[in-house]
Amino acid sequence: METTMGTTTEVSIGERPEYRKRLLSVFILTLGYLIVEVIGGLLTRSLALLADAGHMLTDIGGLGIALFAMWFAERPPTLQKSYGYYRVEILAALVNAVIFIFVSFYILYEAYRRFIEPPKVLAGPMMAVATVGLAVNLIGMRLLHAGSKESLNLKGAYLEVLSDMLSSIGVIIAAFVMLTTGWYLADPIISVGIGLFILPRTWSLLKQAVNILMEAAPEHIDLGEVGKAMASVEGVYEVHDLHVWTLTSGKHALSAHVTISKLQDWPSIQKALESLLADRFQISHTTLQGRCDSRASD
């Protein structure tokens, strides 16, 4: 019996400096807008702007968590943490998802309160500040869009900016309606729409993060199909104890026991299996254990 461990050449999202720089740029832009929004809210005595500034402060915290995770994930592996710190990015995504679910429910609760007693706001300054926020958020979304498809951590940050963008659009629409009609119920109605739009996307992020931490098989990988493909390799009699899990976004691992008829064929069989897994399923971190069974030669 021979046990070998493959190596991986995949690059984690935390190791891509261009995404880290983009996230840092978004963090700085968002922090700058928060300062403008607080000043605007104080000068105009706009409760709506100050409330949105509180939401922005939560988002900045989420972006800070994402930045910290990307930095921390670069630390090298140790004997105790042989996979390194890749999972920090997933933990950050989980924390952001939980925070954002509470934020979404708070938006819905605040909207309920405003349905009962709609507050009067200074719609003109409110629209001006929200327009600046919309521009900032559109820039941030553009910077994070590519990375959000590859990393749960960046997806969480992207959702933060998406929420801000929707909030800015909602504030602009509500401000326009209030300016032209004086109908202050526009504000809570728009807020409900924003909360209901964001909540299912945040739930999806939370579910993905939990699945990775539970070491569930990636959603896009059919474990049965992987087993059949491996069993179809010449010289393989049986595949069992097959496990596939995700280390971090875009980085998957596999372990399996492989029964063969001739132990001397194992090096070539192992190489064929590793090539199959890397090319067809994008799994390049493998631990394959080959064992000889006399039944395989019958």
PDB file of C-alpha atoms in Angstrom:
ATOM      1  CA  MET A   1       0.000   0.000   0.000  1.00  0.00           C
ATOM      2  CA  GLU A   2       1.258   3.456  -0.837  1.00  0.00           C
ATOM      3  CA  THR A   3      -0.069   6.789   0.317  1.00  0.00           C
ATOM      4  CA  THR A   4       0.807   9.993  -1.452  1.00  0.00           C
ATOM      5  CA  MET A   5      -0.295  13.578  -1.205  1.00  0.00           C
ATOM      6  CA  GLY A   6      -0.582  15.861  -4.197  1.00  0.00           C
ATOM      7  CA  THR A   7       0.241  19.526  -4.191  1.00  0.00           C
ATOM      8  CA  THR A   8      -1.751  22.474  -5.411  1.00  0.00           C
ATOM      9  CA  THR A   9      -0.738  25.298  -7.691  1.00  0.00           C
ATOM     10  CA  GLU A  10      -3.979  27.245  -7.321  1.00  0.00           C
ATOM     11  CA  VAL A  11      -3.763  30.839  -6.219  1.00  0.00           C
ATOM     12  CA  SER A  12      -6.223  31.919  -3.538  1.00  0.00           C
ATOM     13  CA  ILE A  13      -8.044  35.188  -3.837  1.00  0.00           C
ATOM     14  CA  GLY A  14      -6.083  36.524  -0.880  1.00  0.00           C
ATOM     15  CA  GLU A  15      -2.887  36.077  -2.851  1.00  0.00           C
ATOM     16  CA  ARG A  16      -4.048  38.324  -5.706  1.00  0.00           C
ATOM     17  CA  PRO A  17      -2.796  41.827  -4.905  1.00  0.00           C
ATOM     18  CA  GLU A  18      -5.013  43.499  -7.516  1.00  0.00           C
ATOM     19  CA  TYR A  19      -8.174  42.472  -5.626  1.00  0.00           C
ATOM     20  CA  ARG A  20      -6.726  43.577  -2.306  1.00  0.00           C
ATOM     21  CA  LYS A  21      -5.835  46.989  -3.768  1.00  0.00           C
ATOM     22  CA  ARG A  22      -9.332  47.350  -5.214  1.00  0.00           C
ATOM     23  CA  LEU A  23     -10.928  46.482  -1.891  1.00  0.00           C
ATOM     24  CA  LEU A  24      -8.698  49.010  -0.125  1.00  0.00           C
ATOM     25  CA  SER A  25      -9.713  51.682  -2.671  1.00  0.00           C
ATOM     26  CA  VAL A  26     -13.395  50.940  -2.044  1.00  0.00           C
ATOM     27  CA  PHE A  27     -12.816  51.115   1.719  1.00  0.00           C
ATOM     28  CA  ILE A  28     -11.184  54.564   1.419  1.00  0.00           C
ATOM     29  CA  LEU A  29     -13.906  55.866  -0.932  1.00  0.00           C
ATOM     30  CA  THR A  30     -16.667  54.614   1.365  1.00  0.00           C
ATOM     31  CA  LEU A  31     -15.012  56.094   4.447  1.00  0.00           C
ATOM     32  CA  GLY A  32     -14.685  59.444   2.671  1.00  0.00           C
ATOM     33  CA  TYR A  33     -18.363  59.400   1.711  1.00  0.00           C
ATOM     34  CA  LEU A  34     -19.350  58.502   5.290  1.00  0.00           C
ATOM     35  CA  ILE A  35     -17.627  61.679   6.523  1.00  0.00           C
ATOM     36  CA  VAL A  36     -19.453  63.741   3.868  1.00  0.00           C
ATOM     37  CA  GLU A  37     -22.789  62.142   4.782  1.00  0.00           C
ATOM     38  CA  VAL A  38     -22.374  62.782   8.519  1.00  0.00           C
ATOM     39  CA  ILE A  39     -21.469  66.434   7.886  1.00  0.00           C
ATOM     40  CA  GLY A  40     -24.396  66.768   5.470  1.00  0.00           C
ATOM     41  CA  GLY A  41     -26.798  65.197   7.954  1.00  0.00           C
ATOM     42  CA  LEU A  42     -25.690  67.504  10.768  1.00  0.00           C
ATOM     43  CA  LEU A  43     -25.830  70.667   8.636  1.00  0.00           C
ATOM     44  CA  THR A  44     -29.261  69.895   7.149  1.00  0.00           C
ATOM     45  CA  ARG A  45     -30.615  68.241  10.317  1.00  0.00           C
ATOM     46  CA  SER A  46     -31.636  65.318   8.135  1.00  0.00           C
ATOM     47  CA  LEU A  47     -32.409  62.217  10.200  1.00  0.00           C
ATOM     48  CA  ALA A  48     -32.559  60.153   7.002  1.00  0.00           C
ATOM     49  CA  LEU A  49     -28.964  60.993   6.106  1.00  0.00           C
ATOM     50  CA  LEU A  50     -27.723  60.318   9.647  1.00  0.00           C
ATOM     51  CA  ALA A  51     -29.555  56.980   9.695  1.00  0.00           C
ATOM     52  CA  ASP A  52     -27.991  56.038   6.367  1.00  0.00           C
ATOM     53  CA  ALA A  53     -24.599  57.104   7.771  1.00  0.00           C
ATOM     54  CA  GLY A  54     -25.107  54.536  10.529  1.00  0.00           C
ATOM     55  CA  HIS A  55     -25.759  51.938   7.835  1.00  0.00           C
ATOM     56  CA  MET A  56     -22.613  53.073   6.043  1.00  0.00           C
ATOM     57  CA  LEU A  57     -20.610  52.680   9.247  1.00  0.00           C
ATOM     58  CA  THR A  58     -21.721  49.029   9.403  1.00  0.00           C
ATOM     59  CA  ASP A  59     -20.670  48.566   5.779  1.00  0.00           C
ATOM     60  CA  ILE A  60     -17.247  50.062   6.456  1.00  0.00           C
ATOM     61  CA  GLY A  61     -16.860  47.569   9.284  1.00  0.00           C
ATOM     62  CA  GLY A  62     -17.705  44.776   6.840  1.00  0.00           C
ATOM     63  CA  LEU A  63     -15.202  46.039   4.289  1.00  0.00           C
ATOM     64  CA  GLY A  64     -12.589  46.268   7.047  1.00  0.00           C
ATOM     65  CA  ILE A  65     -13.260  42.647   8.030  1.00  0.00           C
ATOM     66  CA  ALA A  66     -12.846  41.582   4.396  1.00  0.00           C
ATOM     67  CA  LEU A  67      -9.554  43.478   4.111  1.00  0.00           C
ATOM     68  CA  PHE A  68      -8.249  41.950   7.336  1.00  0.00           C
ATOM     69  CA  ALA A  69      -9.188  38.468   6.115  1.00  0.00           C
ATOM     70  CA  MET A  70      -7.327  38.925   2.830  1.00  0.00           C
ATOM     71  CA  TRP A  71      -4.230  40.098   4.700  1.00  0.00           C
ATOM     72  CA  PHE A  72      -4.422  37.341   7.313  1.00  0.00           C
ATOM     73  CA  ALA A  73      -4.973  34.606   4.705  1.00  0.00           C
ATOM     74  CA  GLU A  74      -1.499  35.335   3.304  1.00  0.00           C
ATOM     75  CA  ARG A  75       0.201  33.960   6.411  1.00  0.00           C
ATOM     76  CA  PRO A  76       2.159  30.759   5.636  1.00  0.00           C
ATOM     77  CA  PRO A  77       1.006  27.323   6.818  1.00  0.00           C
ATOM     78  CA  THR A  78       2.241  25.963  10.142  1.00  0.00           C
ATOM     79  CA  LEU A  79       2.500  22.456  11.589  1.00  0.00           C
ATOM     80  CA  GLN A  80      -0.737  23.045  13.472  1.00  0.00           C
ATOM     81  CA  LYS A  81      -2.479  24.753  10.548  1.00  0.00           C
ATOM     82  CA  SER A  82      -1.149  22.783   7.591  1.00  0.00           C
ATOM     83  CA  TYR A  83      -3.685  24.309   5.166  1.00  0.00           C
ATOM     84  CA  GLY A  84      -2.680  27.801   6.202  1.00  0.00           C
ATOM     85  CA  TYR A  85      -5.235  30.513   6.964  1.00  0.00           C
ATOM     86  CA  TYR A  86      -7.416  30.277   3.861  1.00  0.00           C
ATOM     87  CA  ARG A  87     -10.546  29.738   5.951  1.00  0.00           C
ATOM     88  CA  VAL A  88     -10.216  33.210   7.473  1.00  0.00           C
ATOM     89  CA  GLU A  89     -11.746  34.545   4.247  1.00  0.00           C
ATOM     90  CA  ILE A  90     -14.740  32.235   4.683  1.00  0.00           C
ATOM     91  CA  LEU A  91     -15.135  33.272   8.331  1.00  0.00           C
ATOM     92  CA  ALA A  92     -15.104  36.910   7.205  1.00  0.00           C
ATOM     93  CA  ALA A  93     -17.832  36.175   4.655  1.00  0.00           C
ATOM     94  CA  LEU A  94     -19.868  34.449   7.381  1.00  0.00           C
ATOM     95  CA  VAL A  95     -19.515  37.404   9.773  1.00  0.00           C
ATOM     96  CA  ASN A  96     -20.443  39.861   7.029  1.00  0.00           C
ATOM     97  CA  ALA A  97     -23.506  37.799   6.093  1.00  0.00           C
ATOM     98  CA  VAL A  98     -24.731  37.646   9.704  1.00  0.00           C
ATOM     99  CA  ILE A  99     -24.195  41.386  10.198  1.00  0.00           C
ATOM    100  CA  PHE A 100     -25.931  42.152   6.943  1.00  0.00           C
ATOM    101  CA  ILE A 101     -28.975  40.030   7.802  1.00  0.00           C
ATOM    102  CA  PHE A 102     -29.382  42.073  10.993  1.00  0.00           C
ATOM    103  CA  VAL A 103     -28.945  45.289   8.977  1.00  0.00           C
ATOM    104  CA  SER A 104     -31.637  44.169   6.515  1.00  0.00           C
ATOM    105  CA  PHE A 105     -34.067  43.420   9.341  1.00  0.00           C
ATOM    106  CA  TYR A 106     -33.235  46.784  10.909  1.00  0.00           C
ATOM    107  CA  ILE A 107     -34.068  48.513   7.617  1.00  0.00           C
ATOM    108  CA  LEU A 108     -37.442  46.730   7.564  1.00  0.00           C
ATOM    109  CA  TYR A 109     -38.079  47.632  11.217  1.00  0.00           C
ATOM    110  CA  GLU A 110     -37.168  51.267  10.654  1.00  0.00           C
ATOM    111  CA  ALA A 111     -39.433  51.343   7.595  1.00  0.00           C
ATOM    112  CA  TYR A 112     -42.295  50.005   9.749  1.00  0.00           C
ATOM    113  CA  ARG A 113     -41.746  52.814  12.252  1.00  0.00           C
ATOM    114  CA  ARG A 114     -41.800  55.404   9.481  1.00  0.00           C
ATOM    115  CA  PHE A 115     -45.049  53.995   8.087  1.00  0.00           C
ATOM    116  CA  ILE A 116     -46.629  54.776  11.448  1.00  0.00           C
ATOM    117  CA  GLU A 117     -45.104  58.240  11.741  1.00  0.00           C
ATOM    118  CA  PRO A 118     -43.416  59.466   8.531  1.00  0.00           C
ATOM    119  CA  PRO A 119     -40.694  61.993   9.445  1.00  0.00           C
ATOM    120  CA  LYS A 120     -40.262  65.268   7.585  1.00  0.00           C
ATOM    121  CA  VAL A 121     -36.865  65.491   5.912  1.00  0.00           C
ATOM    122  CA  LEU A 122     -34.975  68.101   3.904  1.00  0.00           C
ATOM    123  CA  ALA A 123     -35.417  66.419   0.541  1.00  0.00           C
ATOM    124  CA  GLY A 124     -33.137  68.717  -1.508  1.00  0.00           C
ATOM    125  CA  PRO A 125     -29.903  68.239   0.467  1.00  0.00           C
ATOM    126  CA  MET A 126     -30.862  64.591   0.968  1.00  0.00           C
ATOM    127  CA  MET A 127     -30.935  64.081  -2.810  1.00  0.00           C
ATOM    128  CA  ALA A 128     -27.626  65.911  -3.335  1.00  0.00           C
ATOM    129  CA  VAL A 129     -25.736  63.811  -0.781  1.00  0.00           C
ATOM    130  CA  ALA A 130     -27.349  60.579  -2.053  1.00  0.00           C
ATOM    131  CA  THR A 131     -26.236  61.421  -5.611  1.00  0.00           C
ATOM    132  CA  VAL A 132     -22.626  61.660  -4.443  1.00  0.00           C
ATOM    133  CA  GLY A 133     -23.091  58.342  -2.635  1.00  0.00           C
ATOM    134  CA  LEU A 134     -24.460  56.711  -5.776  1.00  0.00           C
ATOM    135  CA  ALA A 135     -21.363  57.737  -7.733  1.00  0.00           C
ATOM    136  CA  VAL A 136     -19.069  56.385  -5.014  1.00  0.00           C
ATOM    137  CA  ASN A 137     -20.962  53.091  -4.837  1.00  0.00           C
ATOM    138  CA  LEU A 138     -20.985  52.576  -8.602  1.00  0.00           C
ATOM    139  CA  ILE A 139     -17.200  52.993  -8.634  1.00  0.00           C
ATOM    140  CA  GLY A 140     -16.904  50.517  -5.761  1.00  0.00           C
ATOM    141  CA  MET A 141     -19.123  47.946  -7.479  1.00  0.00           C
ATOM    142  CA  ARG A 142     -17.066  48.192 -10.643  1.00  0.00           C
ATOM    143  CA  LEU A 143     -13.854  47.606  -8.682  1.00  0.00           C
ATOM    144  CA  LEU A 144     -15.211  44.578  -6.802  1.00  0.00           C
ATOM    145  CA  HIS A 145     -17.362  42.932  -9.489  1.00  0.00           C
ATOM    146  CA  ALA A 146     -14.731  40.583 -10.927  1.00  0.00           C
ATOM    147  CA  GLY A 147     -13.457  39.393  -7.552  1.00  0.00           C
ATOM    148  CA  SER A 148     -16.988  38.804  -6.226  1.00  0.00           C
ATOM    149  CA  LYS A 149     -17.386  35.935  -8.709  1.00  0.00           C
ATOM    150  CA  GLU A 150     -14.337  34.115  -7.325  1.00  0.00           C
ATOM    151  CA  SER A 151     -14.315  34.844  -3.595  1.00  0.00           C
ATOM    152  CA  LEU A 152     -17.044  34.613  -0.944  1.00  0.00           C
ATOM    153  CA  ASN A 153     -15.125  37.202   1.044  1.00  0.00           C
ATOM    154  CA  LEU A 154     -15.209  39.698  -1.836  1.00  0.00           C
ATOM    155  CA  LYS A 155     -18.793  38.691  -2.592  1.00  0.00           C
ATOM    156  CA  GLY A 156     -19.686  39.812   0.925  1.00  0.00           C
ATOM    157  CA  ALA A 157     -17.893  43.121   0.365  1.00  0.00           C
ATOM    158  CA  TYR A 158     -19.637  43.491  -3.013  1.00  0.00           C
ATOM    159  CA  LEU A 159     -23.023  42.984  -1.338  1.00  0.00           C
ATOM    160  CA  GLU A 160     -22.134  45.730   1.139  1.00  0.00           C
ATOM    161  CA  VAL A 161     -21.502  48.168  -1.717  1.00  0.00           C
ATOM    162  CA  LEU A 162     -24.563  46.914  -3.642  1.00  0.00           C
ATOM    163  CA  SER A 163     -26.685  47.643  -0.577  1.00  0.00           C
ATOM    164  CA  ASP A 164     -25.277  51.165  -0.386  1.00  0.00           C
ATOM    165  CA  MET A 165     -25.913  51.687  -4.096  1.00  0.00           C
ATOM    166  CA  LEU A 166     -29.549  50.582  -3.750  1.00  0.00           C
ATOM    167  CA  SER A 167     -29.925  52.771  -0.666  1.00  0.00           C
ATOM    168  CA  SER A 168     -28.591  55.757  -2.608  1.00  0.00           C
ATOM    169  CA  ILE A 169     -31.012  55.122  -5.493  1.00  0.00           C
ATOM    170  CA  GLY A 170     -33.839  54.689  -3.007  1.00  0.00           C
ATOM    171  CA  VAL A 171     -32.973  57.935  -1.233  1.00  0.00           C
ATOM    172  CA  ILE A 172     -32.811  59.798  -4.563  1.00  0.00           C
ATOM    173  CA  ILE A 173     -36.212  58.444  -5.641  1.00  0.00           C
ATOM    174  CA  ALA A 174     -37.754  59.113  -2.243  1.00  0.00           C
ATOM    175  CA  ALA A 175     -36.282  62.627  -2.167  1.00  0.00           C
ATOM    176  CA  PHE A 176     -37.639  63.363  -5.654  1.00  0.00           C
ATOM    177  CA  VAL A 177     -41.116  62.160  -4.686  1.00  0.00           C
ATOM    178  CA  MET A 178     -41.072  64.207  -1.484  1.00  0.00           C
ATOM    179  CA  LEU A 179     -39.815  67.286  -3.317  1.00  0.00           C
ATOM    180  CA  THR A 180     -42.533  67.097  -5.958  1.00  0.00           C
ATOM    181  CA  THR A 181     -45.489  65.780  -3.943  1.00  0.00           C
ATOM    182  CA  GLY A 182     -44.674  66.154  -0.226  1.00  0.00           C
ATOM    183  CA  TRP A 183     -45.574  62.464   0.241  1.00  0.00           C
ATOM    184  CA  TYR A 184     -43.226  61.335   3.036  1.00  0.00           C
ATOM    185  CA  LEU A 185     -44.354  57.701   2.914  1.00  0.00           C
ATOM    186  CA  ALA A 186     -42.082  57.327  -0.137  1.00  0.00           C
ATOM    187  CA  ASP A 187     -39.091  56.937   2.189  1.00  0.00           C
ATOM    188  CA  PRO A 188     -40.260  53.799   4.095  1.00  0.00           C
ATOM    189  CA  ILE A 189     -41.719  52.213   0.948  1.00  0.00           C
ATOM    190  CA  ILE A 190     -38.364  52.451  -0.822  1.00  0.00           C
ATOM    191  CA  SER A 191     -36.616  51.137   2.322  1.00  0.00           C
ATOM    192  CA  VAL A 192     -38.810  48.015   2.372  1.00  0.00           C
ATOM    193  CA  GLY A 193     -37.966  47.331  -1.270  1.00  0.00           C
ATOM    194  CA  ILE A 194     -34.241  47.610  -0.535  1.00  0.00           C
ATOM    195  CA  GLY A 195     -34.440  45.300   2.485  1.00  0.00           C
ATOM    196  CA  LEU A 196     -36.444  42.640   0.628  1.00  0.00           C
ATOM    197  CA  PHE A 197     -34.079  42.781  -2.358  1.00  0.00           C
ATOM    198  CA  ILE A 198     -30.912  42.336  -0.287  1.00  0.00           C
ATOM    199  CA  LEU A 199     -32.095  39.708   2.233  1.00  0.00           C
ATOM    200  CA  PRO A 200     -32.217  36.630  -0.089  1.00  0.00           C
ATOM    201  CA  ARG A 201     -28.787  37.454  -1.557  1.00  0.00           C
ATOM    202  CA  THR A 202     -27.338  37.729   1.923  1.00  0.00           C
ATOM    203  CA  TRP A 203     -28.944  34.414   2.869  1.00  0.00           C
ATOM    204  CA  SER A 204     -27.286  32.779  -0.143  1.00  0.00           C
ATOM    205  CA  LEU A 205     -23.887  34.120   0.971  1.00  0.00           C
ATOM    206  CA  LEU A 206     -24.481  32.798   4.506  1.00  0.00           C
ATOM    207  CA  LYS A 207     -25.461  29.358   3.214  1.00  0.00           C
ATOM    208  CA  GLN A 208     -22.364  29.113   1.014  1.00  0.00           C
ATOM    209  CA  ALA A 209     -20.056  30.094   3.883  1.00  0.00           C
ATOM    210  CA  VAL A 210     -21.657  27.566   6.256  1.00  0.00           C
ATOM    211  CA  ASN A 211     -21.415  24.795   3.639  1.00  0.00           C
ATOM    212  CA  ILE A 212     -17.685  25.415   3.252  1.00  0.00           C
ATOM    213  CA  LEU A 213     -17.114  25.437   7.008  1.00  0.00           C
ATOM    214  CA  MET A 214     -19.100  22.171   7.259  1.00  0.00           C
ATOM    215  CA  GLU A 215     -16.819  20.769   4.526  1.00  0.00           C
ATOM    216  CA  ALA A 216     -19.751  19.971   2.269  1.00  0.00           C
ATOM    217  CA  ALA A 217     -19.043  19.067  -1.346  1.00  0.00           C
ATOM    218  CA  PRO A 218     -18.992  22.187  -3.582  1.00  0.00           C
ATOM    219  CA  GLU A 219     -22.368  22.850  -5.205  1.00  0.00           C
ATOM    220  CA  HIS A 220     -20.954  22.673  -8.726  1.00  0.00           C
ATOM    221  CA  ILE A 221     -19.304  19.268  -8.179  1.00  0.00           C
ATOM    222  CA  ASP A 222     -21.320  16.032  -8.392  1.00  0.00           C
ATOM    223  CA  LEU A 223     -19.584  13.562  -6.081  1.00  0.00           C
ATOM    224  CA  GLY A 224     -21.108  10.588  -7.889  1.00  0.00           C
ATOM    225  CA  GLU A 225     -19.830  11.873 -11.222  1.00  0.00           C
ATOM    226  CA  VAL A 226     -16.348  12.347  -9.761  1.00  0.00           C
ATOM    227  CA  GLY A 227     -16.329   8.763  -8.473  1.00  0.00           C
ATOM    228  CA  LYS A 228     -17.469   7.330 -11.823  1.00  0.00           C
ATOM    229  CA  ALA A 229     -14.863   9.341 -13.709  1.00  0.00           C
ATOM    230  CA  MET A 230     -12.100   8.121 -11.405  1.00  0.00           C
ATOM    231  CA  ALA A 231     -13.292   4.500 -11.661  1.00  0.00           C
ATOM    232  CA  SER A 232     -13.181   4.748 -15.453  1.00  0.00           C
ATOM    233  CA  VAL A 233      -9.405   5.318 -15.444  1.00  0.00           C
ATOM    234  CA  GLU A 234      -7.559   2.274 -16.754  1.00  0.00           C
ATOM    235  CA  GLY A 235      -6.213   0.101 -13.955  1.00  0.00           C
ATOM    236  CA  VAL A 236      -8.695   1.349 -11.313  1.00  0.00           C
ATOM    237  CA  TYR A 237     -10.945  -1.366  -9.848  1.00  0.00           C
ATOM    238  CA  GLU A 238     -12.831   0.614  -7.224  1.00  0.00           C
ATOM    239  CA  VAL A 239     -12.964   4.057  -5.599  1.00  0.00           C
ATOM    240  CA  HIS A 240     -14.264   4.478  -2.054  1.00  0.00           C
ATOM    241  CA  ASP A 241     -14.015   6.813   0.957  1.00  0.00           C
ATOM    242  CA  LEU A 242     -14.286   9.664  -1.544  1.00  0.00           C
ATOM    243  CA  HIS A 243     -14.469  13.178  -0.086  1.00  0.00           C
ATOM    244  CA  VAL A 244     -14.419  16.580  -1.808  1.00  0.00           C
ATOM    245  CA  TRP A 245     -14.473  19.853   0.095  1.00  0.00           C
ATOM    246  CA  THR A 246     -13.568  23.520  -0.298  1.00  0.00           C
ATOM    247  CA  LEU A 247     -10.604  25.083   1.486  1.00  0.00           C
ATOM    248  CA  THR A 248     -11.510  28.604   0.392  1.00  0.00           C
ATOM    249  CA  SER A 249     -13.116  30.213  -2.659  1.00  0.00           C
ATOM    250  CA  GLY A 250     -11.846  28.527  -5.838  1.00  0.00           C
ATOM    251  CA  LYS A 251      -9.613  26.096  -3.945  1.00  0.00           C
ATOM    252  CA  HIS A 252     -10.962  22.552  -3.622  1.00  0.00           C
ATOM    253  CA  ALA A 253      -9.476  19.393  -2.133  1.00  0.00           C
ATOM    254  CA  LEU A 254     -10.154  15.676  -2.561  1.00  0.00           C
ATOM    255  CA  SER A 255      -9.223  12.477  -0.734  1.00  0.00           C
ATOM    256  CA  ALA A 256     -10.019   8.912  -1.775  1.00  0.00           C
ATOM    257  CA  HIS A 257      -8.989   5.275  -1.499  1.00  0.00           C
ATOM    258  CA  VAL A 258      -8.319   3.650  -4.862  1.00  0.00           C
ATOM    259  CA  THR A 259      -8.264  -0.121  -5.363  1.00  0.00           C
ATOM    260  CA  ILE A 260      -6.003  -1.413  -8.157  1.00  0.00           C
ATOM    261  CA  SER A 261      -4.890  -4.834  -9.391  1.00  0.00           C
ATOM    262  CA  LYS A 262      -1.130  -4.242  -9.620  1.00  0.00           C
ATOM    263  CA  LEU A 263       0.721  -2.128  -7.100  1.00  0.00           C
ATOM    264  CA  GLN A 264       3.529  -1.405  -9.572  1.00  0.00           C
ATOM    265  CA  ASP A 265       0.991   0.410 -11.779  1.00  0.00           C
ATOM    266  CA  TRP A 266       0.094   2.881  -9.031  1.00  0.00           C
ATOM    267  CA  PRO A 267       2.452   5.756 -10.057  1.00  0.00           C
ATOM    268  CA  SER A 268       0.992   5.946 -13.581  1.00  0.00           C
ATOM    269  CA  ILE A 269      -2.589   5.487 -12.305  1.00  0.00           C
ATOM    270  CA  GLN A 270      -2.116   8.211  -9.717  1.00  0.00           C
ATOM    271  CA  LYS A 271      -0.787  10.595 -12.337  1.00  0.00           C
ATOM    272  CA  ALA A 272      -3.765   9.851 -14.604  1.00  0.00           C
ATOM    273  CA  LEU A 273      -6.210  10.421 -11.746  1.00  0.00           C
ATOM    274  CA  GLU A 274      -4.622  13.738 -10.765  1.00  0.00           C
ATOM    275  CA  SER A 275      -4.729  14.959 -14.371  1.00  0.00           C
ATOM    276  CA  LEU A 276      -8.386  13.931 -14.676  1.00  0.00           C
ATOM    277  CA  LEU A 277      -9.370  15.698 -11.458  1.00  0.00           C
ATOM    278  CA  ALA A 278      -7.479  18.876 -12.340  1.00  0.00           C
ATOM    279  CA  ASP A 279      -8.653  19.116 -15.958  1.00  0.00           C
ATOM    280  CA  ARG A 280     -12.285  18.027 -15.611  1.00  0.00           C
ATOM    281  CA  PHE A 281     -13.220  19.122 -12.089  1.00  0.00           C
ATOM    282  CA  GLN A 282     -10.598  21.820 -11.293  1.00  0.00           C
ATOM    283  CA  ILE A 283      -9.455  19.883  -8.216  1.00  0.00           C
ATOM    284  CA  SER A 284      -5.681  19.982  -7.955  1.00  0.00           C
ATOM    285  CA  HIS A 285      -5.154  19.410  -4.222  1.00  0.00           C
ATOM    286  CA  THR A 286      -5.540  15.633  -3.917  1.00  0.00           C
ATOM    287  CA  THR A 287      -4.735  12.922  -1.382  1.00  0.00           C
ATOM    288  CA  LEU A 288      -4.995   9.518  -3.060  1.00  0.00           C
ATOM    289  CA  GLN A 289      -4.295   6.228  -1.334  1.00  0.00           C
ATOM    290  CA  GLY A 290      -3.763   3.224  -3.586  1.00  0.00           C
ATOM    291  CA  ARG A 291      -4.116  -0.359  -2.417  1.00  0.00           C
ATOM    292  CA  CYS A 292      -3.822  -3.687  -4.167  1.00  0.00           C
ATOM    293  CA  ASP A 293      -6.680  -6.205  -4.124  1.00  0.00           C
ATOM    294  CA  SER A 294      -6.450  -9.653  -5.712  1.00  0.00           C
ATOM    295  CA  ARG A 295     -10.094  -9.446  -6.795  1.00  0.00           C
ATOM    296  CA  ALA A 296      -9.209  -6.579  -9.100  1.00  0.00           C
ATOM    297  CA  SER A 297      -7.224  -8.908 -11.349  1.00  0.00           C
ATOM    298  CA  ASP A 298     -10.064 -11.403 -11.791  1.00  0.00           C
TER     299      ASP A 298
END
